[in-house]
PDB file of C-alpha atoms in Angstrom:
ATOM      1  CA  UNK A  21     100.251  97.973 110.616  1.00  0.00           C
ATOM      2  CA  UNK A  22     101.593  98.378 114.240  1.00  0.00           C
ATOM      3  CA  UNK A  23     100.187 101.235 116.480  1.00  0.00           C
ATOM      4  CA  UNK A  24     100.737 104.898 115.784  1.00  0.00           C
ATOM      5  CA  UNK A  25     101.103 106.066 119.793  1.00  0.00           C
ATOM      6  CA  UNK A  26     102.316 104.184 123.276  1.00  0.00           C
ATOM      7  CA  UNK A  27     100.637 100.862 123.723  1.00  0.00           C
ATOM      8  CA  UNK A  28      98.647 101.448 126.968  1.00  0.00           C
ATOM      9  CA  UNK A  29      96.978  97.950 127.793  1.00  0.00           C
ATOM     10  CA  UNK A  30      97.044  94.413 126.299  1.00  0.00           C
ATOM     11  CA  UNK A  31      94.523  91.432 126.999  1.00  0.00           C
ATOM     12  CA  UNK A  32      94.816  87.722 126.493  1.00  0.00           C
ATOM     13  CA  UNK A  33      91.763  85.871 124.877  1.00  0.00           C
ATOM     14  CA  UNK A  34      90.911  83.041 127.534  1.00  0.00           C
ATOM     15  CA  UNK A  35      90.958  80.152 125.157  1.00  0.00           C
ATOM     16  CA  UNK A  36      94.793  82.291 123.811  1.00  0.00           C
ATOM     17  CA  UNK A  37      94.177  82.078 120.718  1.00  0.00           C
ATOM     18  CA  UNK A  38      94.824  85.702 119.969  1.00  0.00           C
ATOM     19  CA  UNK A  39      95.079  89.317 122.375  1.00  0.00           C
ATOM     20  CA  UNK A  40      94.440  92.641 122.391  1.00  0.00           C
ATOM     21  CA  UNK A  41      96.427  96.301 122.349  1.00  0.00           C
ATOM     22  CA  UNK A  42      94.692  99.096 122.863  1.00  0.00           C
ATOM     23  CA  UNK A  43      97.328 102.456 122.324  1.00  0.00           C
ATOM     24  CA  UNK A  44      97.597 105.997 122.292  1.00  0.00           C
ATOM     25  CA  UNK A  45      96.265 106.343 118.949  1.00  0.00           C
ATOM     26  CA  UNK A  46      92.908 105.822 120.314  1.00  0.00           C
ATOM     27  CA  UNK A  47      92.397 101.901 118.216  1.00  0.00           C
ATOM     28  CA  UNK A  48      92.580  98.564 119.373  1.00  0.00           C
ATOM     29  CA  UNK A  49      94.577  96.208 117.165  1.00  0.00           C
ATOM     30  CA  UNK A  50      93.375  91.999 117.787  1.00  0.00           C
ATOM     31  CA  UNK A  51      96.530  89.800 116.819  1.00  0.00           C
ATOM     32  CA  UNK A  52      96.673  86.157 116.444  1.00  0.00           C
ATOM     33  CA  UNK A  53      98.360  84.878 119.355  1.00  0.00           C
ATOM     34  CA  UNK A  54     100.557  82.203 117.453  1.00  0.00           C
ATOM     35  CA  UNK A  55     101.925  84.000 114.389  1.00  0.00           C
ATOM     36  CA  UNK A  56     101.823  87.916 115.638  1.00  0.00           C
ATOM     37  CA  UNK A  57      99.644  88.558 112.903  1.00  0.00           C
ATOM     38  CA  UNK A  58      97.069  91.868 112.889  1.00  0.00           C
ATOM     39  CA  UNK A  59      93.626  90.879 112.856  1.00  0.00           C
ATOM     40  CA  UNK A  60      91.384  93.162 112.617  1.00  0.00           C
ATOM     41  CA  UNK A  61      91.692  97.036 114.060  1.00  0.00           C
ATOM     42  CA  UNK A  62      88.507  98.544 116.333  1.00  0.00           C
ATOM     43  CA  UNK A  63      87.826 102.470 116.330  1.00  0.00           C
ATOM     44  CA  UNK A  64      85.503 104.253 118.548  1.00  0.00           C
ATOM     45  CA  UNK A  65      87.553 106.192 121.162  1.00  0.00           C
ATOM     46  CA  UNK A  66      88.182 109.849 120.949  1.00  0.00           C
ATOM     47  CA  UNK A  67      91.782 109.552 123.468  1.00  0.00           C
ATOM     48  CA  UNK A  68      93.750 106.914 124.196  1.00  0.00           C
ATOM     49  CA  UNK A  69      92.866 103.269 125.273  1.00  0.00           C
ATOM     50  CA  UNK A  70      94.158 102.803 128.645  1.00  0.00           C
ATOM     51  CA  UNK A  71      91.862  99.377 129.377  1.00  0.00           C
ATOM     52  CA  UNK A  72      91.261  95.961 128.287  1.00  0.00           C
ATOM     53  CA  UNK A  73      89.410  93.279 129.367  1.00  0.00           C
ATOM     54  CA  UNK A  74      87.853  89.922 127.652  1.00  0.00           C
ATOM     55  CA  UNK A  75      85.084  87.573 129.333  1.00  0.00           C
ATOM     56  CA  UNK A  76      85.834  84.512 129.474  1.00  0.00           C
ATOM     57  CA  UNK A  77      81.788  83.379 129.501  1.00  0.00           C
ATOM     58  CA  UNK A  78      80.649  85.901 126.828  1.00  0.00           C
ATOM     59  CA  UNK A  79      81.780  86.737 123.432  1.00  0.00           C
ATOM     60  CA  UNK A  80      82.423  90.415 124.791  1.00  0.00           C
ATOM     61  CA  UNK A  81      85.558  92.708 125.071  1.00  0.00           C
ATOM     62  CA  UNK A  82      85.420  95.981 127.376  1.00  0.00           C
ATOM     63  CA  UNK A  83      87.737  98.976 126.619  1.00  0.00           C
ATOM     64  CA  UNK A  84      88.372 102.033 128.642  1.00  0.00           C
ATOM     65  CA  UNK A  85      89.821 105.611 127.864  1.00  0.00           C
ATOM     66  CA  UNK A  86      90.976 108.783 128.203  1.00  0.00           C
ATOM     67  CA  UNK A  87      87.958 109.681 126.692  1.00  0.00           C
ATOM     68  CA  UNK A  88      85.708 108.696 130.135  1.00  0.00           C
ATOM     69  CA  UNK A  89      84.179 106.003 128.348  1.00  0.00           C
ATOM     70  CA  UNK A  90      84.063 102.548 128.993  1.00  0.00           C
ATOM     71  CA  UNK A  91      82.702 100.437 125.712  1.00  0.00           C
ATOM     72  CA  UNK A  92      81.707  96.681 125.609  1.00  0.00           C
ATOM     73  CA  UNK A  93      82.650  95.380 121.884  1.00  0.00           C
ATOM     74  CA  UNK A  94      80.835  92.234 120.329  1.00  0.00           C
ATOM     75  CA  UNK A  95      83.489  89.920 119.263  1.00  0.00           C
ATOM     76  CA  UNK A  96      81.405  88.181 116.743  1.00  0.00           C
ATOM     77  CA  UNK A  97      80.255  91.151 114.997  1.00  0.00           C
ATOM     78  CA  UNK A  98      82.921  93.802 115.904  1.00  0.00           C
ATOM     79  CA  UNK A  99      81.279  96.637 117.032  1.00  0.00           C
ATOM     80  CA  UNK A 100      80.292  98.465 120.052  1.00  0.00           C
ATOM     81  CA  UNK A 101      76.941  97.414 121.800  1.00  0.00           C
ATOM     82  CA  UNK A 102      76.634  99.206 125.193  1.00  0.00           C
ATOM     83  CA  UNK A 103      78.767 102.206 126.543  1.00  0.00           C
ATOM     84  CA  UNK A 104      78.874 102.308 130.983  1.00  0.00           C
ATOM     85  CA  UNK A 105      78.439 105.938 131.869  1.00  0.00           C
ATOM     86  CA  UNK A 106      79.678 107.364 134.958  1.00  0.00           C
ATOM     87  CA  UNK A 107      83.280 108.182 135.202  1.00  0.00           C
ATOM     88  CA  UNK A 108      84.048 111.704 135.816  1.00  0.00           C
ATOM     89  CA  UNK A 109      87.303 111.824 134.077  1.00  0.00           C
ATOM     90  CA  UNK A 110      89.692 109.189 131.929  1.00  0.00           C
ATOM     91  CA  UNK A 111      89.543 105.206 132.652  1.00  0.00           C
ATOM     92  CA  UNK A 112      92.525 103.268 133.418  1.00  0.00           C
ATOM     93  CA  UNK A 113      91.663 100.218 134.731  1.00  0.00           C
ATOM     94  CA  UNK A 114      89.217  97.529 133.219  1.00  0.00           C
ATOM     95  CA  UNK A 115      88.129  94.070 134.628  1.00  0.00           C
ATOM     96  CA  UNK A 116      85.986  91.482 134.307  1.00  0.00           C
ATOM     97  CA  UNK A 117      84.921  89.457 137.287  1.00  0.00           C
ATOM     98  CA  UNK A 118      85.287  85.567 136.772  1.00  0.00           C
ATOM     99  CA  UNK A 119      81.939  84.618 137.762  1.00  0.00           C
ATOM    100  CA  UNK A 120      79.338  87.269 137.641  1.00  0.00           C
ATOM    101  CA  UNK A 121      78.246  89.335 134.812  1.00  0.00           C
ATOM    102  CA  UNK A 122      80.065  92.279 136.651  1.00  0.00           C
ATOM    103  CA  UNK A 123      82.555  94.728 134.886  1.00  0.00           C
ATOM    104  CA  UNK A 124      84.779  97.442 137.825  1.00  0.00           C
ATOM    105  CA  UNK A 125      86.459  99.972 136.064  1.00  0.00           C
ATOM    106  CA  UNK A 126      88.633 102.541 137.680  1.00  0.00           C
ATOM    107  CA  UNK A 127      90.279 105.856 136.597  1.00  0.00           C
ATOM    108  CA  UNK A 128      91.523 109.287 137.235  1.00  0.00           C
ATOM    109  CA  UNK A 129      88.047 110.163 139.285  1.00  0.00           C
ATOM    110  CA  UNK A 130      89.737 107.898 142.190  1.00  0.00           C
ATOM    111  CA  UNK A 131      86.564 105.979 142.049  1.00  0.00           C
ATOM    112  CA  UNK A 132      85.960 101.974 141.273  1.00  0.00           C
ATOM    113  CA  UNK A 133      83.145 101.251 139.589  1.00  0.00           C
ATOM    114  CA  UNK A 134      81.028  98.105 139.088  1.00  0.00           C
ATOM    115  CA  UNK A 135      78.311  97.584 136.400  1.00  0.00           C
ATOM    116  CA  UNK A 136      76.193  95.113 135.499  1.00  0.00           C
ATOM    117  CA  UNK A 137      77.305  94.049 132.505  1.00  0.00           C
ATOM    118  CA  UNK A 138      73.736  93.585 131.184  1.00  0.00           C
ATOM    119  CA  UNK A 139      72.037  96.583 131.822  1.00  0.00           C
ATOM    120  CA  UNK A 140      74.659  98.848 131.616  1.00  0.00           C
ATOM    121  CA  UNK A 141      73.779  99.759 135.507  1.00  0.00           C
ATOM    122  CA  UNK A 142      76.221 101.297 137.673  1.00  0.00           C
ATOM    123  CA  UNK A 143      75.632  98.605 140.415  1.00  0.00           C
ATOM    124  CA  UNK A 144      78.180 100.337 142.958  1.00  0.00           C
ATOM    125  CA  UNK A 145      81.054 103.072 143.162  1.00  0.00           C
ATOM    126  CA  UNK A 146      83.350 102.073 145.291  1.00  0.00           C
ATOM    127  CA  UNK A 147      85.475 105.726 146.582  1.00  0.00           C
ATOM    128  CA  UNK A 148      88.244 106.691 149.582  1.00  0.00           C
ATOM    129  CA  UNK A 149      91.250 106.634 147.255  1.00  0.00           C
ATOM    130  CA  UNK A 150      93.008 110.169 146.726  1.00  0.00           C
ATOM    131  CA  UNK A 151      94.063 109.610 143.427  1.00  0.00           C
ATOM    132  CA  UNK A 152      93.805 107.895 139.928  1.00  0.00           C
ATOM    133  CA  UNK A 153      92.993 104.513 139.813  1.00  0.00           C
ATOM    134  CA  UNK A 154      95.622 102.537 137.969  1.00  0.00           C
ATOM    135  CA  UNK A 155      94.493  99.044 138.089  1.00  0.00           C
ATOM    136  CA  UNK A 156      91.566  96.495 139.246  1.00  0.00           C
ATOM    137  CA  UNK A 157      91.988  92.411 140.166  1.00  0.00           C
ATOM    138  CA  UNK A 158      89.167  90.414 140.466  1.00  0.00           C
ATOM    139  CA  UNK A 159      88.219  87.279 142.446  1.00  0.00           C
ATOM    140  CA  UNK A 160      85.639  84.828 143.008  1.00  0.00           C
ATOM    141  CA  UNK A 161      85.828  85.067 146.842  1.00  0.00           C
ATOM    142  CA  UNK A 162      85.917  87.911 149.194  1.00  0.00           C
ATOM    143  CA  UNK A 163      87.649  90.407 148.994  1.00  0.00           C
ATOM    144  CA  UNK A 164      86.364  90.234 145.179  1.00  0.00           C
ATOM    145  CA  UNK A 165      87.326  93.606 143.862  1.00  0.00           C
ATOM    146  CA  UNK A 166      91.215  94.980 144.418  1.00  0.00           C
ATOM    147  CA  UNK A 167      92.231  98.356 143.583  1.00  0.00           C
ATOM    148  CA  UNK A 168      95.584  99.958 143.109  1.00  0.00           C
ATOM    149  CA  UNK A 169      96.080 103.875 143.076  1.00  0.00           C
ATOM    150  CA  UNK A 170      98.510 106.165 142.607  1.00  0.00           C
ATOM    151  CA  UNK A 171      97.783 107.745 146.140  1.00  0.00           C
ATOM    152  CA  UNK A 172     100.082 104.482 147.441  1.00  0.00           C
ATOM    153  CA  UNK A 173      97.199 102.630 148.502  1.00  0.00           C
ATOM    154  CA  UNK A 174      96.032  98.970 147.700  1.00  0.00           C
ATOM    155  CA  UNK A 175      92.014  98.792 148.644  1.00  0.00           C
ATOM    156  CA  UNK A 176      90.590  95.190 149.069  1.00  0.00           C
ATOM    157  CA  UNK A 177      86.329  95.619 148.875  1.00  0.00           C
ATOM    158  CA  UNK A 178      83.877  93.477 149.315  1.00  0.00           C
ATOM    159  CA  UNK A 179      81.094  93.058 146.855  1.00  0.00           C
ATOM    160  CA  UNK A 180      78.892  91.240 148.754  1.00  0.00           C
ATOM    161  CA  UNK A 181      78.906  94.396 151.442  1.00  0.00           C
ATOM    162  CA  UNK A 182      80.130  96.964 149.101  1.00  0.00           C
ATOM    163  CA  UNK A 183      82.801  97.983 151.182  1.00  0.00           C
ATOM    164  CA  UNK A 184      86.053  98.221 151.555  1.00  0.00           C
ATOM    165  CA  UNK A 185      87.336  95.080 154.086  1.00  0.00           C
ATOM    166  CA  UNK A 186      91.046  96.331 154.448  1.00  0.00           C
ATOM    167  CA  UNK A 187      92.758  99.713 153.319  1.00  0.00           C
ATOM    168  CA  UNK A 188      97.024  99.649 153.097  1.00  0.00           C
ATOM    169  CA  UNK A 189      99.623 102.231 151.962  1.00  0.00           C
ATOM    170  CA  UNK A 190     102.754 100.230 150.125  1.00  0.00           C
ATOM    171  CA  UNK A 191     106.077 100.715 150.971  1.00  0.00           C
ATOM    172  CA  UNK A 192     105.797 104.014 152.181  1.00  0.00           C
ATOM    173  CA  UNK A 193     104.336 107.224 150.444  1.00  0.00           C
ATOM    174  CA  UNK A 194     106.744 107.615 147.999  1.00  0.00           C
ATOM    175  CA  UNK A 195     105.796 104.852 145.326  1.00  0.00           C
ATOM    176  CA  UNK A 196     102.430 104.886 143.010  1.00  0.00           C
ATOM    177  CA  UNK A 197     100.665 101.377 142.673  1.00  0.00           C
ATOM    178  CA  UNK A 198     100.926 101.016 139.170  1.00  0.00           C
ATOM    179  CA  UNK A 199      99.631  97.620 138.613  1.00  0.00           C
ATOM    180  CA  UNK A 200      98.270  94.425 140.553  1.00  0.00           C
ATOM    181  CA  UNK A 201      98.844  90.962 139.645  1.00  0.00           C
ATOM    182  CA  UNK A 202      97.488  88.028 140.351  1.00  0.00           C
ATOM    183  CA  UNK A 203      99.650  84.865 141.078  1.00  0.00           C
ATOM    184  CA  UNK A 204      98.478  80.766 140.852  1.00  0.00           C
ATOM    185  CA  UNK A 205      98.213  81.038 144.935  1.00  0.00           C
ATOM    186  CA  UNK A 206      96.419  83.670 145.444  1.00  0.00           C
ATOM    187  CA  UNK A 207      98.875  86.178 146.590  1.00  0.00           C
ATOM    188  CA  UNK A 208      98.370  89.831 145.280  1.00  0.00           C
ATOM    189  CA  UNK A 209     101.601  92.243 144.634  1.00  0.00           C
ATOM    190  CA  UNK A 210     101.719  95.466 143.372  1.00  0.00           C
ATOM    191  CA  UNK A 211     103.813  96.686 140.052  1.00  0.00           C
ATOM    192  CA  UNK A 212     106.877  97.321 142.243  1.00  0.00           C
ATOM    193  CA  UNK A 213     109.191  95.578 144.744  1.00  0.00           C
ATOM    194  CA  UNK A 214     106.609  95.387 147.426  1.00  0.00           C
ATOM    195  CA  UNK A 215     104.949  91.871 148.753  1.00  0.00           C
ATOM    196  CA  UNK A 216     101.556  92.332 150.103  1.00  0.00           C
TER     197      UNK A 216
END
């Protein structure tokens, strides 16, 4: 029923009504959000599922793998309807930005990448991290696209000039950005100890 391998990312349906896993054993499982129930279970990666993310304006999920692909599912019909190609090795990192029909993905190719969700267009890759890409925030205003590596590095880019505005190590070399977060006032921090 549960997952057969290390759960690897998890997403929250906007309206939170139910979430997503997406694991080691290369499925993602939907669950009801109020009882814990399985839903339904998705197949179509070849490795693991290291990315989720949901739009909140479209009926769409994206997942991202091991596998170097990055899928967008069709939540009303359960299946896979576009695939972004690009990434040079396994994706990580997954996000959806809140107002434009823009996906930015990010992985162990040390590259971000935004598509339009639409076409299936790389619109940008955004480089100068060392290392895998771990996780991606996104934002309606500038600096819109936030990356976190494991080279120790937080990158804050611009879409608007497809650039990065402000490059940062985090406490020192010795600690791998493992995830960003978000909080209510618009303050970023990193996975560990670290305030930005």
């Amino acid at each position: 029923m549960g997952h057969l391998g290390w759960v690897r990312s998890v997403a929250v349906d906007p309206a939170n009504e139910w979430f997503c896993t997406g694991a080691a054993d290369r499925t993602i499982k939907i669950w009801d959000l109020a009882s814990g129930k399985l839903k339904l279970t998705l197949t179509g990666h070849i490795g693991a599922v290291r990315g989720l993310a949901i739009s909140d304006r479209h009926p769409y999920m994206f997942s991202a793998g091991d596998d170097k692909q990055v899928k967008c599912w069709d939540l009303e019909y359960n299946k896979v309807i576009r695939n972004y190609h690009g990434h040079l090795s396994g994706v990580y990192a997954a996000e959806v930005h809140p107002s434009l029909d823009l996906l930015v993905t990010g992985g162990r190719d040390a590259t971000a990448r935004v598509w339009d969700m639409r076409t299936k267009a790389q619109v940008f890759a955004l480089g100068g991290h060392r290392d895998t890409i771990n996780s991606i925030q996104t934002q309606k205003v500038d600096p819109q696209i936030i990356s976190g590596s494991a080279d120790s590095t937080v990158r804050r880019n611009s879409r608007r000039k497809m650039k990065t505005l402000v490059f940062f190590p985090i406490c020192g070399q010795s600690h791998r950005v493992s995830a960003l977060t978000r909080y209510v006032y618009g303050t970023w921090r990193r996975g560990r100890a670290c305030q930005l």
